[in-house]
Coordinates of N, CA and C in Angstrom, one line a residue:
M92 N -171.2 76.8 101.1 CA -170.8 77.5 101.1 C -169.6 77.9 100.3
D93 N -169.8 78.9 99.7 CA -169.1 79.2 98.6 C -167.8 80.7 98.9
N94 N -166.9 80.4 97.4 CA -166.2 81.4 98.6 C -166.1 83.2 98.8
Y95 N -166.9 83.2 98.0 CA -168.0 84.7 98.9 C -167.7 84.1 100.7
E96 N -168.5 83.6 101.5 CA -169.7 83.4 102.1 C -167.8 82.8 103.3
A97 N -167.5 82.3 102.5 CA -165.8 81.4 103.7 C -165.3 82.9 103.4
Q98 N -164.9 83.4 103.1 CA -164.0 85.4 102.8 C -164.6 86.0 103.4
S99 N -165.6 86.6 104.1 CA -166.9 87.0 104.5 C -166.7 86.8 106.2
A100 N -166.4 85.7 106.4 CA -166.9 84.8 107.5 C -164.8 84.7 107.9
L101 N -164.2 84.8 107.7 CA -162.3 85.3 107.8 C -162.5 86.6 108.0
D102 N -162.3 87.2 107.2 CA -163.0 88.2 107.3 C -163.1 89.1 109.4
A103 N -165.3 88.7 109.5 CA -165.2 88.7 109.8 C -163.9 88.1 111.6
V104 N -163.7 87.0 111.4 CA -162.9 86.6 112.9 C -161.4 88.2 112.0
R105 N -161.6 88.5 111.4 CA -160.0 89.2 111.4 C -160.5 90.2 111.7
D106 N -161.9 90.5 111.7 CA -162.5 91.8 112.6 C -161.6 91.9 114.0
T107 N -163.0 90.9 114.0 CA -163.2 90.6 115.9 C -161.7 90.8 116.2
D108 N -161.1 90.1 116.0 CA -159.0 89.7 116.2 C -158.7 91.8 116.7
R109 N -158.8 92.6 115.4 CA -158.3 94.1 115.5 C -159.9 94.5 117.1
L110 N -160.2 94.2 116.9 CA -160.8 95.1 117.5 C -160.5 93.7 119.0
M111 N -160.3 93.3 118.8 CA -159.9 93.0 120.5 C -158.5 92.8 120.5
A112 N -157.9 93.5 119.4 CA -156.1 93.6 120.1 C -156.5 95.2 120.6
E113 N -158.0 95.3 120.4 CA -157.7 96.9 120.6 C -158.1 96.9 123.0
R114 N -159.1 96.3 121.8 CA -159.7 95.7 123.5 C -158.2 95.5 125.0
M115 N -157.1 94.6 124.4 CA -156.7 93.9 125.1 C -155.1 95.4 126.3
K116 N -155.7 96.5 126.7 CA -154.8 97.3 126.9 C -155.0 97.5 128.2
W117 N -154.2 96.9 129.2 CA -154.4 96.9 130.8 C -153.7 98.2 131.5
P118 N -153.9 98.2 132.2 CA -153.3 99.5 133.2 C -151.8 99.0 133.1
L119 N -151.2 100.1 134.1 CA -149.9 99.7 133.6 C -149.7 98.1 135.8
W120 N -151.0 99.6 136.5 CA -150.9 98.7 138.2 C -151.6 97.2 137.5
R121 N -151.8 97.1 135.6 CA -153.2 95.5 136.4 C -151.5 95.0 135.9
H122 N -150.1 95.7 135.2 CA -148.7 94.7 135.6 C -148.4 94.7 136.1
A123 N -148.1 95.6 137.0 CA -147.2 95.3 138.3 C -147.7 94.3 139.3
I124 N -149.6 93.5 139.0 CA -149.7 93.0 140.1 C -148.2 90.9 140.2
V125 N -148.7 91.5 138.0 CA -147.9 90.1 138.0 C -146.9 89.9 138.5
G126 N -145.7 91.4 138.8 CA -144.9 91.9 139.2 C -145.0 91.4 141.0
V127 N -146.1 91.5 141.6 CA -146.2 90.9 143.0 C -146.4 89.7 143.2
M128 N -146.5 88.7 142.6 CA -146.9 88.5 143.2 C -146.0 87.0 142.4
M129 N -145.3 87.8 141.4 CA -143.5 86.7 141.5 C -142.8 87.2 142.6
A130 N -143.0 88.1 142.8 CA -142.1 88.4 144.4 C -142.6 87.6 145.0
A131 N -144.0 88.0 145.7 CA -145.0 87.4 146.4 C -143.6 85.1 146.8
L132 N -144.1 85.1 145.4 CA -143.6 83.9 145.4 C -142.1 83.0 146.6
L133 N -141.7 84.1 145.3 CA -139.9 84.6 145.8 C -140.0 83.8 147.7
L134 N -140.2 85.5 147.8 CA -140.4 85.0 149.0 C -140.9 83.7 150.3
G135 N -142.0 83.7 149.5 CA -142.8 82.4 150.5 C -142.2 81.3 150.3
I136 N -140.9 81.5 149.2 CA -140.6 79.9 149.3 C -139.5 80.0 150.4
V137 N -138.6 80.5 150.7 CA -138.0 81.3 151.3 C -138.1 82.2 153.2
L138 N -139.8 81.8 153.4 CA -139.8 81.7 154.6 C -139.8 81.0 155.5
P139 N -140.3 81.1 157.1 CA -139.8 79.4 157.6 C -141.5 78.8 157.0
F140 N -141.8 77.2 157.0 CA -142.4 76.4 156.6 C -144.4 77.3 157.1
D141 N -143.7 77.7 157.6 CA -145.3 78.6 158.6 C -146.3 79.1 158.1
W142 N -144.9 80.3 157.2 CA -145.3 81.3 156.1 C -145.7 81.1 154.9
Q143 N -145.4 79.6 154.5 CA -145.2 79.4 152.9 C -146.8 79.1 152.0
I144 N -147.7 78.7 153.0 CA -148.7 77.5 152.9 C -149.3 79.4 153.1
P145 N -149.2 80.3 153.6 CA -150.5 81.5 154.2 C -149.9 82.8 152.9
I146 N -148.4 82.6 152.5 CA -148.6 83.5 150.8 C -148.8 82.8 149.9
S147 N -148.7 81.2 149.2 CA -148.9 81.1 148.5 C -151.5 81.0 148.2
G148 N -151.5 80.9 149.8 CA -152.4 81.4 149.3 C -153.2 83.3 148.7
L149 N -152.3 83.5 149.2 CA -152.6 85.1 149.3 C -151.8 85.3 147.1
V150 N -150.8 84.6 146.4 CA -151.0 85.1 145.9 C -151.9 84.4 144.9
L151 N -152.3 83.2 145.7 CA -153.2 82.0 144.6 C -154.5 83.1 144.5
L152 N -155.2 84.4 145.9 CA -156.1 85.0 145.7 C -156.3 86.7 144.9
M153 N -155.0 86.4 144.9 CA -154.1 88.0 144.0 C -155.2 87.4 142.5
V154 N -154.3 86.4 142.3 CA -154.8 85.7 141.0 C -156.7 85.4 140.3
F155 N -157.4 84.6 142.2 CA -158.8 84.5 141.4 C -159.1 87.1 141.9
L156 N -159.2 87.4 141.8 CA -159.2 89.5 142.1 C -158.6 89.6 141.1
V157 N -157.4 89.0 140.2 CA -157.0 89.8 139.0 C -158.4 89.6 137.7
I158 N -159.0 88.1 137.7 CA -159.5 87.7 137.1 C -160.7 88.5 136.9
R159 N -161.5 88.6 138.0 CA -162.8 88.8 139.1 C -162.8 90.0 138.2
D160 N -162.4 91.1 138.8 CA -161.2 92.9 137.5 C -161.6 92.4 136.6
D161 N -161.1 91.6 136.3 CA -160.8 91.6 133.9 C -162.2 91.4 133.9
K162 N -162.7 90.9 134.4 CA -164.6 90.0 134.0 C -165.3 91.1 134.0
K163 N -164.9 91.9 135.4 CA -165.7 92.6 135.1 C -165.5 93.7 134.4
R164 N -163.7 94.7 134.3 CA -164.0 95.6 133.6 C -164.0 94.7 132.4
H165 N -163.3 94.6 131.7 CA -163.1 93.9 130.1 C -164.1 92.7 129.1
G166 N -164.8 92.0 130.7 CA -165.8 91.5 130.4 C -165.1 90.5 129.9
M167 N -164.4 90.1 130.3 CA -163.6 89.0 130.1 C -161.8 88.4 130.5
F168 N -161.3 87.5 131.1 CA -160.3 87.2 130.9 C -159.8 86.6 130.0
V169 N -157.9 87.2 130.2 CA -156.9 86.5 128.6 C -155.6 85.5 129.1
S170 N -155.9 84.2 129.4 CA -155.1 83.3 130.6 C -153.0 84.3 129.9
G171 N -153.2 84.1 130.3 CA -151.0 84.3 130.0 C -151.2 82.4 128.6
Y172 N -151.7 81.9 128.9 CA -151.4 81.2 128.2 C -151.9 81.4 127.0
Q173 N -151.9 81.3 125.5 CA -151.7 81.6 124.6 C -151.6 80.9 123.6
K174 N -151.8 80.6 122.5 CA -151.6 80.2 121.0 C -150.8 81.1 120.4
G175 N -149.9 81.3 119.5 CA -148.5 82.2 119.4 C -148.1 82.6 119.3
R176 N -146.9 83.6 119.7 CA -145.7 84.4 119.8 C -145.5 84.8 121.5
T177 N -146.4 84.5 121.8 CA -146.6 84.9 123.6 C -145.8 83.4 124.7
G178 N -145.7 82.7 123.9 CA -144.6 81.8 124.5 C -143.8 82.0 125.3
W179 N -142.6 82.5 124.1 CA -141.3 82.5 123.5 C -141.6 84.1 125.3
V180 N -142.0 84.8 125.2 CA -142.0 85.6 126.6 C -142.3 85.0 128.3
L181 N -143.1 83.9 128.3 CA -143.4 83.3 129.3 C -142.7 82.6 129.3
A182 N -140.8 82.0 128.9 CA -140.0 81.6 128.7 C -139.7 82.1 129.4
I183 N -138.9 83.4 129.6 CA -138.0 83.7 129.8 C -139.0 84.5 131.2
Q184 N -140.2 85.1 131.1 CA -140.6 84.9 132.5 C -140.3 83.8 134.1
F185 N -140.5 82.9 133.7 CA -140.0 80.9 133.9 C -138.4 81.3 134.0
A186 N -138.0 81.4 133.3 CA -136.3 81.6 133.5 C -136.0 83.0 134.3
L187 N -137.3 84.4 134.6 CA -135.9 84.9 135.2 C -136.7 84.3 136.7
F188 N -137.6 83.8 137.3 CA -138.2 82.9 138.3 C -137.1 82.5 138.5
V189 N -137.4 81.6 138.1 CA -136.1 80.0 138.1 C -134.5 80.6 138.2
A190 N -134.3 81.1 138.3 CA -132.7 82.2 138.3 C -132.6 82.7 139.0
A191 N -133.9 83.9 139.2 CA -134.5 84.3 141.4 C -134.0 83.5 141.7
L192 N -134.8 82.4 142.2 CA -134.8 81.5 142.9 C -133.3 80.2 143.7
L193 N -132.4 80.6 142.4 CA -130.9 79.6 142.5 C -130.2 79.8 142.9
T194 N -130.2 81.9 141.9 CA -129.5 82.2 143.1 C -130.2 82.9 144.3
T195 N -131.5 83.5 144.6 CA -131.4 82.6 146.2 C -131.0 81.8 146.6
N196 N -130.7 80.9 146.7 CA -130.5 79.2 147.4 C -129.3 78.7 147.5
T197 N -128.7 79.7 146.0 CA -126.8 79.3 146.2 C -125.8 80.8 147.1
W198 N -126.8 81.9 146.4 CA -125.8 83.4 147.4 C -126.5 83.9 148.7
V199 N -127.4 83.3 149.3 CA -127.9 83.9 150.4 C -128.2 83.0 151.2
D200 N -127.6 83.7 153.1 CA -127.4 82.7 153.6 C -129.3 83.1 155.0
Q201 N -129.2 84.3 154.9 CA -130.3 84.9 155.3 C -131.7 85.7 154.5
P202 N -132.3 85.2 154.0 CA -132.9 85.7 152.9 C -133.5 87.6 153.8
L203 N -133.7 87.1 154.2 CA -134.9 88.1 154.7 C -134.3 89.9 155.1
Q204 N -132.7 89.1 155.8 CA -131.9 89.8 156.7 C -130.7 90.8 155.4
S205 N -130.6 89.9 154.3 CA -129.8 90.2 152.6 C -129.9 91.2 152.0
P206 N -129.5 91.6 152.1 CA -129.7 93.4 150.8 C -129.6 92.8 149.4
L207 N -128.9 92.2 149.0 CA -129.2 90.5 148.5 C -130.3 90.3 147.9
F208 N -130.9 89.6 149.2 CA -132.5 89.0 147.7 C -133.4 90.0 148.3
W209 N -133.1 91.8 148.4 CA -134.0 92.3 148.2 C -134.0 92.6 147.1
G210 N -131.9 92.6 146.6 CA -131.9 93.2 144.8 C -132.9 92.3 144.7
I211 N -132.5 91.1 144.7 CA -132.9 90.1 143.8 C -134.7 90.1 143.0
E212 N -135.1 90.5 144.5 CA -137.3 90.9 144.6 C -137.5 91.7 143.8
A213 N -136.7 93.0 143.7 CA -136.7 94.2 142.9 C -136.7 93.3 141.9
I214 N -135.7 93.4 141.3 CA -135.0 92.8 140.1 C -136.6 92.1 139.7
L215 N -137.1 90.7 140.0 CA -138.3 89.8 139.8 C -139.6 90.9 139.7
L216 N -139.5 91.8 139.9 CA -140.0 92.3 140.4 C -140.6 93.1 139.1
V217 N -140.0 94.9 139.0 CA -139.8 95.3 138.5 C -139.4 94.3 136.9
G218 N -138.4 93.1 136.8 CA -138.7 92.0 135.4 C -140.1 92.0 135.3
S219 N -140.2 91.6 136.1 CA -141.9 90.4 135.7 C -143.0 90.9 135.1
T220 N -143.0 92.5 136.0 CA -144.0 93.8 135.2 C -144.0 94.1 133.7
A221 N -142.3 94.0 133.3 CA -142.3 94.6 132.3 C -142.4 93.7 130.9
L222 N -141.8 92.0 131.4 CA -142.4 91.4 131.0 C -143.9 91.4 130.8
S223 N -144.9 91.7 131.3 CA -146.6 91.4 131.5 C -146.1 92.7 130.8
V224 N -145.4 93.6 129.9 CA -146.1 94.5 129.5 C -146.0 94.9 127.9
L225 N -144.9 93.4 128.1 CA -144.5 92.7 126.7 C -145.0 91.8 126.4
W226 N -146.1 90.5 127.2 CA -146.6 89.9 127.0 C -147.8 90.5 126.1
Q227 N -148.6 91.5 126.2 CA -149.3 92.5 126.2 C -149.3 93.0 124.9
K228 N -148.1 93.8 124.8 CA -148.3 94.2 123.0 C -147.4 92.8 122.2
V229 N -147.0 92.0 122.1 CA -146.8 90.6 121.6 C -148.1 89.9 121.0
Y230 N -148.7 90.0 121.9 CA -150.3 89.3 122.2 C -151.0 89.8 120.9
Q231 N -151.4 91.3 121.3 CA -151.7 92.4 120.6 C -151.3 92.4 119.0
A232 N -150.3 92.3 118.8 CA -149.4 92.2 117.7 C -150.2 91.0 117.4
D233 N -149.7 90.1 117.8 CA -150.5 88.7 117.3 C -151.4 88.7 116.3
L234 N -152.7 89.5 117.4 CA -154.3 89.4 117.5 C -154.7 90.7 116.0
K235 N -154.0 91.1 116.3 CA -153.7 92.5 114.6 C -153.3 91.1 113.6
A236 N -152.6 91.0 114.0 CA -151.8 89.9 112.4 C -153.4 89.1 112.0
G237 N -153.4 88.5 112.6 CA -154.4 87.2 112.4 C -153.9 86.1 113.1
R238 N -152.7 85.9 113.8 CA -152.3 84.2 114.2 C -152.6 84.1 115.5
A239 N -153.6 84.5 116.5 CA -153.8 84.1 117.5 C -155.2 83.2 117.5

């Protein structure tokens, strides 16, 4: 392979990444599902044991449905675990969830009756939704720059 062929192949990869960056746009409801799943996970943890398995199952079902819908609508599913700069967004998402869990375990005695718990749930839902939108923007920028 000569230098021209190698450069041509690299250019084709860059063009493909740029096209993929344009396709990687999800509607707000798709990002909100991430927030709902995170809030549901926290809810499942604080509920009595009899409810923990069904809530976890519901979250897994939501993951399956999102994957299926993404593949049907966009022809692919892009996992949140990508190389590039998206890792720091995932780290913040993890920290947000852990902070919500620790705050709930430390300050809330009866979560279902506590306005503080429902406030934490709302922050987790909105924060996770916003982080999903941010993840998309970072991922698109990585693709456009050839870093993904």
